[in-house]
């Protein structure tokens, strides 16, 4: 009888251990789910109307990409918070380090693919153009027409792999910390042109300090796809979740939500 009690006691002990183990596993899944119930994103804070600082909520970003990304993640049961991390270079560093889960808009480049997964399809196409002082246009048909001129742009900005490579090898383009600084240098004659995205520059150049001082050349330097990206170090990043997010973005693109949002801006 004593042996039987010992045996039963041992059996219950094993069952108890198994139950505790299951509870711990369950708890770990619960923690993971809790951690991924909120997506922390950031991006280029000087990128209106796609992405820009929220005047009503300092420290956060707003814009078309924020609205689109929120529409994509909400059906997945996740809350989206898009924070202002300062410069575009800092935003990319935070995605690389895993300090944030996502970038709310980035062009595809090989260096970025090393630390981020891209959510396809792209949610928007962005033309990048040459901006010059008003009345000082020049003939631009191909990249080589920029040789011998001094250019400026935002630090760590990309205009496509091919152009980036050509610019490094053949052009003199100064990278600065803010796009306002780039245009200020153009106004003072310290550069001959600024390369920047068409949609993003238009609202900036409507501000009093820049209004009527610059104009774009008609031919774009490039037209690049803009994607949502996920940090490879994000705890929310998994193939299944990326697939679900991709399907949601596909629906929004098919519904032409990005185009309808863009057309809402009065300067278009």
mmCIF file of C-alpha atoms in Angstrom:
data_model
loop_
_atom_site.group_PDB
_atom_site.id
_atom_site.type_symbol
_atom_site.label_atom_id
_atom_site.label_comp_id
_atom_site.label_asym_id
_atom_site.label_seq_id
_atom_site.Cartn_x
_atom_site.Cartn_y
_atom_site.Cartn_z
ATOM 1 C CA UNK A 1 0.000 0.000 0.000
ATOM 2 C CA UNK A 2 2.829 2.318 0.862
ATOM 3 C CA UNK A 3 4.477 1.590 -2.486
ATOM 4 C CA UNK A 4 1.174 2.372 -4.246
ATOM 5 C CA UNK A 5 0.883 5.690 -2.421
ATOM 6 C CA UNK A 6 4.421 6.561 -3.378
ATOM 7 C CA UNK A 7 3.715 5.591 -6.978
ATOM 8 C CA UNK A 8 0.533 7.636 -7.078
ATOM 9 C CA UNK A 9 2.301 10.535 -5.401
ATOM 10 C CA UNK A 10 5.079 10.359 -7.972
ATOM 11 C CA UNK A 11 2.529 10.183 -10.796
ATOM 12 C CA UNK A 12 0.669 13.253 -9.513
ATOM 13 C CA UNK A 13 3.973 15.027 -9.115
ATOM 14 C CA UNK A 14 4.791 14.405 -12.770
ATOM 15 C CA UNK A 15 1.340 15.589 -13.826
ATOM 16 C CA UNK A 16 1.793 18.682 -11.704
ATOM 17 C CA UNK A 17 5.148 19.442 -13.331
ATOM 18 C CA UNK A 18 3.615 18.994 -16.766
ATOM 19 C CA UNK A 19 0.792 21.348 -15.844
ATOM 20 C CA UNK A 20 3.229 23.980 -14.623
ATOM 21 C CA UNK A 21 5.258 23.634 -17.811
ATOM 22 C CA UNK A 22 2.137 24.073 -19.945
ATOM 23 C CA UNK A 23 1.170 27.141 -17.932
ATOM 24 C CA UNK A 24 4.624 28.629 -18.424
ATOM 25 C CA UNK A 25 4.513 27.991 -22.160
ATOM 26 C CA UNK A 26 1.054 29.509 -22.290
ATOM 27 C CA UNK A 27 2.272 32.501 -20.332
ATOM 28 C CA UNK A 28 5.160 33.007 -22.734
ATOM 29 C CA UNK A 29 2.749 32.998 -25.684
ATOM 30 C CA UNK A 30 0.534 35.449 -23.842
ATOM 31 C CA UNK A 31 3.474 37.761 -23.228
ATOM 32 C CA UNK A 32 4.424 37.566 -26.898
ATOM 33 C CA UNK A 33 0.879 38.354 -27.951
ATOM 34 C CA UNK A 34 0.768 41.274 -25.534
ATOM 35 C CA UNK A 35 4.055 42.649 -26.848
ATOM 36 C CA UNK A 36 2.792 42.468 -30.430
ATOM 37 C CA UNK A 37 -0.570 44.010 -29.710
ATOM 38 C CA UNK A 38 1.093 47.384 -30.328
ATOM 39 C CA UNK A 39 3.194 48.289 -33.364
ATOM 40 C CA UNK A 40 5.698 51.097 -32.845
ATOM 41 C CA UNK A 41 6.667 52.822 -36.096
ATOM 42 C CA UNK A 42 8.594 55.910 -37.155
ATOM 43 C CA UNK A 43 9.832 57.455 -40.383
ATOM 44 C CA UNK A 44 10.940 60.601 -42.148
ATOM 45 C CA UNK A 45 9.322 63.439 -40.181
ATOM 46 C CA UNK A 46 9.920 65.879 -43.069
ATOM 47 C CA UNK A 47 7.905 64.022 -45.692
ATOM 48 C CA UNK A 48 4.490 65.730 -46.043
ATOM 49 C CA UNK A 49 1.857 64.752 -46.951
ATOM 50 C CA UNK A 50 3.084 61.154 -46.596
ATOM 51 C CA UNK A 51 4.597 61.625 -43.143
ATOM 52 C CA UNK A 52 5.169 64.675 -40.957
ATOM 53 C CA UNK A 53 5.128 65.931 -37.380
ATOM 54 C CA UNK A 54 1.750 66.050 -35.685
ATOM 55 C CA UNK A 55 1.269 69.648 -34.529
ATOM 56 C CA UNK A 56 -1.523 68.595 -32.177
ATOM 57 C CA UNK A 57 0.460 65.762 -30.600
ATOM 58 C CA UNK A 58 4.172 66.622 -30.228
ATOM 59 C CA UNK A 59 6.411 63.590 -30.388
ATOM 60 C CA UNK A 60 4.212 61.767 -32.895
ATOM 61 C CA UNK A 61 3.858 61.651 -36.679
ATOM 62 C CA UNK A 62 0.829 61.848 -38.929
ATOM 63 C CA UNK A 63 0.140 61.727 -42.675
ATOM 64 C CA UNK A 64 -1.103 59.479 -45.455
ATOM 65 C CA UNK A 65 1.198 56.578 -44.612
ATOM 66 C CA UNK A 66 0.107 56.668 -40.961
ATOM 67 C CA UNK A 67 -3.568 56.482 -41.937
ATOM 68 C CA UNK A 68 -2.889 53.671 -44.407
ATOM 69 C CA UNK A 69 -0.768 51.647 -42.009
ATOM 70 C CA UNK A 70 -3.379 52.009 -39.287
ATOM 71 C CA UNK A 71 -6.055 50.736 -41.680
ATOM 72 C CA UNK A 72 -3.793 47.761 -42.451
ATOM 73 C CA UNK A 73 -2.886 46.724 -38.892
ATOM 74 C CA UNK A 74 -6.239 47.369 -37.194
ATOM 75 C CA UNK A 75 -7.905 44.275 -38.759
ATOM 76 C CA UNK A 76 -4.976 42.261 -37.370
ATOM 77 C CA UNK A 77 -5.937 43.352 -33.856
ATOM 78 C CA UNK A 78 -2.989 45.679 -33.352
ATOM 79 C CA UNK A 79 -2.663 49.270 -32.219
ATOM 80 C CA UNK A 80 -0.372 51.570 -34.206
ATOM 81 C CA UNK A 81 1.787 54.257 -32.617
ATOM 82 C CA UNK A 82 3.952 56.356 -34.971
ATOM 83 C CA UNK A 83 6.577 58.318 -33.070
ATOM 84 C CA UNK A 84 8.796 61.212 -34.096
ATOM 85 C CA UNK A 85 12.378 60.047 -33.668
ATOM 86 C CA UNK A 86 13.968 63.173 -35.136
ATOM 87 C CA UNK A 87 15.996 62.952 -38.329
ATOM 88 C CA UNK A 88 15.448 60.431 -41.110
ATOM 89 C CA UNK A 89 18.892 59.015 -40.415
ATOM 90 C CA UNK A 90 17.917 58.431 -36.758
ATOM 91 C CA UNK A 91 14.629 56.794 -37.821
ATOM 92 C CA UNK A 92 16.517 54.306 -39.984
ATOM 93 C CA UNK A 93 18.980 53.584 -37.177
ATOM 94 C CA UNK A 94 16.103 52.812 -34.808
ATOM 95 C CA UNK A 95 14.650 50.353 -37.328
ATOM 96 C CA UNK A 96 18.067 48.725 -37.724
ATOM 97 C CA UNK A 97 18.552 48.421 -33.959
ATOM 98 C CA UNK A 98 15.021 47.146 -33.326
ATOM 99 C CA UNK A 99 14.049 50.147 -31.197
ATOM 100 C CA UNK A 100 10.964 50.446 -33.429
ATOM 101 C CA UNK A 101 9.008 47.743 -35.251
ATOM 102 C CA UNK A 102 8.403 49.496 -38.568
ATOM 103 C CA UNK A 103 9.155 52.388 -40.891
ATOM 104 C CA UNK A 104 6.015 54.001 -42.250
ATOM 105 C CA UNK A 105 7.480 54.465 -45.698
ATOM 106 C CA UNK A 106 10.870 53.719 -47.292
ATOM 107 C CA UNK A 107 12.317 53.142 -50.731
ATOM 108 C CA UNK A 108 13.871 49.732 -51.344
ATOM 109 C CA UNK A 109 17.664 49.603 -51.244
ATOM 110 C CA UNK A 110 20.109 46.749 -50.717
ATOM 111 C CA UNK A 111 21.582 48.203 -47.492
ATOM 112 C CA UNK A 112 18.109 48.585 -45.978
ATOM 113 C CA UNK A 113 17.114 45.051 -46.961
ATOM 114 C CA UNK A 114 19.897 43.808 -44.689
ATOM 115 C CA UNK A 115 18.013 44.954 -41.578
ATOM 116 C CA UNK A 116 14.379 45.314 -42.726
ATOM 117 C CA UNK A 117 11.744 43.178 -44.431
ATOM 118 C CA UNK A 118 9.664 44.958 -47.059
ATOM 119 C CA UNK A 119 5.887 44.595 -47.131
ATOM 120 C CA UNK A 120 4.722 44.179 -50.706
ATOM 121 C CA UNK A 121 3.075 45.628 -52.665
ATOM 122 C CA UNK A 122 4.359 49.193 -52.532
ATOM 123 C CA UNK A 123 1.618 51.526 -51.345
ATOM 124 C CA UNK A 124 2.654 54.515 -53.464
ATOM 125 C CA UNK A 125 4.956 55.680 -56.258
ATOM 126 C CA UNK A 126 7.015 58.791 -55.540
ATOM 127 C CA UNK A 127 8.590 60.983 -58.269
ATOM 128 C CA UNK A 128 11.816 62.722 -57.247
ATOM 129 C CA UNK A 129 12.717 65.890 -59.138
ATOM 130 C CA UNK A 130 15.367 68.567 -59.520
ATOM 131 C CA UNK A 131 14.452 71.806 -57.736
ATOM 132 C CA UNK A 132 16.100 75.062 -58.829
ATOM 133 C CA UNK A 133 15.760 78.746 -58.038
ATOM 134 C CA UNK A 134 12.760 80.334 -59.723
ATOM 135 C CA UNK A 135 13.639 81.371 -63.289
ATOM 136 C CA UNK A 136 16.981 79.504 -63.306
ATOM 137 C CA UNK A 137 15.983 76.273 -65.030
ATOM 138 C CA UNK A 138 18.436 74.363 -67.204
ATOM 139 C CA UNK A 139 18.160 71.580 -69.735
ATOM 140 C CA UNK A 140 17.938 68.292 -67.891
ATOM 141 C CA UNK A 141 17.273 65.099 -69.821
ATOM 142 C CA UNK A 142 19.616 62.609 -68.189
ATOM 143 C CA UNK A 143 21.694 62.230 -65.043
ATOM 144 C CA UNK A 144 24.896 63.315 -66.770
ATOM 145 C CA UNK A 145 23.360 66.777 -67.258
ATOM 146 C CA UNK A 146 23.915 67.294 -63.515
ATOM 147 C CA UNK A 147 27.678 66.901 -63.769
ATOM 148 C CA UNK A 148 29.580 70.062 -62.982
ATOM 149 C CA UNK A 149 26.730 71.445 -60.843
ATOM 150 C CA UNK A 150 26.518 71.493 -57.062
ATOM 151 C CA UNK A 151 23.560 69.623 -55.618
ATOM 152 C CA UNK A 152 21.976 69.164 -52.228
ATOM 153 C CA UNK A 153 19.576 66.728 -50.586
ATOM 154 C CA UNK A 154 18.555 65.209 -47.262
ATOM 155 C CA UNK A 155 21.094 62.950 -45.555
ATOM 156 C CA UNK A 156 20.516 59.200 -46.045
ATOM 157 C CA UNK A 157 17.842 59.844 -48.669
ATOM 158 C CA UNK A 158 17.680 57.413 -51.578
ATOM 159 C CA UNK A 159 16.466 57.993 -55.122
ATOM 160 C CA UNK A 160 16.853 54.423 -56.284
ATOM 161 C CA UNK A 161 19.853 52.115 -56.347
ATOM 162 C CA UNK A 162 20.931 53.094 -59.876
ATOM 163 C CA UNK A 163 20.824 56.841 -59.284
ATOM 164 C CA UNK A 164 22.437 56.552 -55.856
ATOM 165 C CA UNK A 165 25.339 54.656 -57.391
ATOM 166 C CA UNK A 166 25.686 57.129 -60.272
ATOM 167 C CA UNK A 167 25.581 60.086 -57.863
ATOM 168 C CA UNK A 168 28.329 58.627 -55.676
ATOM 169 C CA UNK A 169 30.583 58.117 -58.670
ATOM 170 C CA UNK A 170 29.879 61.195 -60.804
ATOM 171 C CA UNK A 171 27.960 63.950 -58.998
ATOM 172 C CA UNK A 172 28.696 66.483 -56.267
ATOM 173 C CA UNK A 173 25.697 66.290 -53.928
ATOM 174 C CA UNK A 174 25.909 67.571 -50.364
ATOM 175 C CA UNK A 175 23.755 65.769 -47.800
ATOM 176 C CA UNK A 176 22.354 67.871 -44.944
ATOM 177 C CA UNK A 177 20.329 67.158 -41.812
ATOM 178 C CA UNK A 178 17.054 68.797 -42.896
ATOM 179 C CA UNK A 179 15.441 69.551 -46.229
ATOM 180 C CA UNK A 180 14.829 73.145 -45.112
ATOM 181 C CA UNK A 181 18.600 73.545 -44.827
ATOM 182 C CA UNK A 182 19.054 72.146 -48.334
ATOM 183 C CA UNK A 183 16.622 74.692 -49.801
ATOM 184 C CA UNK A 184 18.123 77.531 -47.744
ATOM 185 C CA UNK A 185 21.530 76.751 -49.248
ATOM 186 C CA UNK A 186 19.973 76.707 -52.707
ATOM 187 C CA UNK A 187 18.384 80.093 -52.071
ATOM 188 C CA UNK A 188 21.735 81.559 -50.992
ATOM 189 C CA UNK A 189 23.418 80.225 -54.141
ATOM 190 C CA UNK A 190 25.626 77.772 -52.270
ATOM 191 C CA UNK A 191 24.180 74.956 -54.394
ATOM 192 C CA UNK A 192 22.688 74.873 -57.898
ATOM 193 C CA UNK A 193 19.875 72.409 -57.290
ATOM 194 C CA UNK A 194 18.155 70.249 -54.701
ATOM 195 C CA UNK A 195 16.960 66.708 -55.352
ATOM 196 C CA UNK A 196 13.800 65.911 -53.433
ATOM 197 C CA UNK A 197 10.456 64.199 -53.852
ATOM 198 C CA UNK A 198 7.790 66.206 -55.687
ATOM 199 C CA UNK A 199 4.849 65.589 -53.360
ATOM 200 C CA UNK A 200 6.871 66.184 -50.215
ATOM 201 C CA UNK A 201 8.463 69.446 -51.377
ATOM 202 C CA UNK A 202 5.254 71.147 -52.539
ATOM 203 C CA UNK A 203 3.702 71.826 -49.101
ATOM 204 C CA UNK A 204 7.103 72.808 -47.697
ATOM 205 C CA UNK A 205 7.636 75.366 -50.471
ATOM 206 C CA UNK A 206 4.217 76.881 -49.852
ATOM 207 C CA UNK A 207 5.509 78.171 -46.530
ATOM 208 C CA UNK A 208 6.195 81.896 -46.325
ATOM 209 C CA UNK A 209 10.002 81.618 -46.265
ATOM 210 C CA UNK A 210 10.127 79.632 -49.512
ATOM 211 C CA UNK A 211 6.947 80.584 -51.381
ATOM 212 C CA UNK A 212 7.587 81.428 -55.032
ATOM 213 C CA UNK A 213 11.364 80.971 -54.788
ATOM 214 C CA UNK A 214 11.840 77.534 -56.368
ATOM 215 C CA UNK A 215 10.499 75.444 -59.217
ATOM 216 C CA UNK A 216 10.961 71.830 -60.358
ATOM 217 C CA UNK A 217 12.420 70.680 -63.650
ATOM 218 C CA UNK A 218 9.867 68.718 -65.630
ATOM 219 C CA UNK A 219 11.717 65.405 -65.963
ATOM 220 C CA UNK A 220 11.961 63.310 -62.764
ATOM 221 C CA UNK A 221 15.294 61.965 -61.604
ATOM 222 C CA UNK A 222 13.507 58.768 -60.630
ATOM 223 C CA UNK A 223 10.111 57.344 -59.747
ATOM 224 C CA UNK A 224 10.436 55.010 -56.793
ATOM 225 C CA UNK A 225 8.086 52.637 -55.017
ATOM 226 C CA UNK A 226 7.356 53.435 -51.372
ATOM 227 C CA UNK A 227 6.933 50.491 -48.985
ATOM 228 C CA UNK A 228 6.127 49.776 -45.379
ATOM 229 C CA UNK A 229 9.049 47.964 -43.760
ATOM 230 C CA UNK A 230 9.501 45.782 -40.664
ATOM 231 C CA UNK A 231 12.672 45.647 -38.586
ATOM 232 C CA UNK A 232 14.255 42.198 -38.650
ATOM 233 C CA UNK A 233 14.797 42.647 -34.889
ATOM 234 C CA UNK A 234 11.132 43.395 -34.144
ATOM 235 C CA UNK A 235 9.538 40.821 -31.837
ATOM 236 C CA UNK A 236 6.379 41.146 -33.951
ATOM 237 C CA UNK A 237 8.159 40.147 -37.155
ATOM 238 C CA UNK A 238 7.150 36.698 -38.404
ATOM 239 C CA UNK A 239 6.425 35.294 -41.884
ATOM 240 C CA UNK A 240 2.766 34.712 -40.993
ATOM 241 C CA UNK A 241 2.262 38.249 -39.702
ATOM 242 C CA UNK A 242 4.045 39.809 -42.673
ATOM 243 C CA UNK A 243 1.813 37.817 -45.022
ATOM 244 C CA UNK A 244 -1.310 39.055 -43.241
ATOM 245 C CA UNK A 245 -0.079 42.641 -43.353
ATOM 246 C CA UNK A 246 0.794 42.286 -47.033
ATOM 247 C CA UNK A 247 -2.741 41.104 -47.786
ATOM 248 C CA UNK A 248 -4.205 44.111 -45.992
ATOM 249 C CA UNK A 249 -1.945 46.524 -47.904
ATOM 250 C CA UNK A 250 -2.907 44.815 -51.171
ATOM 251 C CA UNK A 251 -6.585 45.453 -50.415
ATOM 252 C CA UNK A 252 -5.961 49.130 -49.697
ATOM 253 C CA UNK A 253 -3.988 49.563 -52.920
ATOM 254 C CA UNK A 254 -6.697 47.815 -54.944
ATOM 255 C CA UNK A 255 -9.266 50.130 -53.361
ATOM 256 C CA UNK A 256 -7.058 53.084 -54.428
ATOM 257 C CA UNK A 257 -6.963 54.411 -50.884
ATOM 258 C CA UNK A 258 -3.497 56.039 -51.270
ATOM 259 C CA UNK A 259 -4.603 57.948 -54.388
ATOM 260 C CA UNK A 260 -7.824 59.135 -52.759
ATOM 261 C CA UNK A 261 -5.924 60.374 -49.700
ATOM 262 C CA UNK A 262 -3.364 62.164 -51.845
ATOM 263 C CA UNK A 263 -6.060 63.956 -53.837
ATOM 264 C CA UNK A 264 -7.525 65.348 -50.612
ATOM 265 C CA UNK A 265 -4.635 67.751 -50.269
ATOM 266 C CA UNK A 266 -5.559 71.189 -51.622
ATOM 267 C CA UNK A 267 -2.176 71.806 -53.264
ATOM 268 C CA UNK A 268 -2.587 68.842 -55.628
#
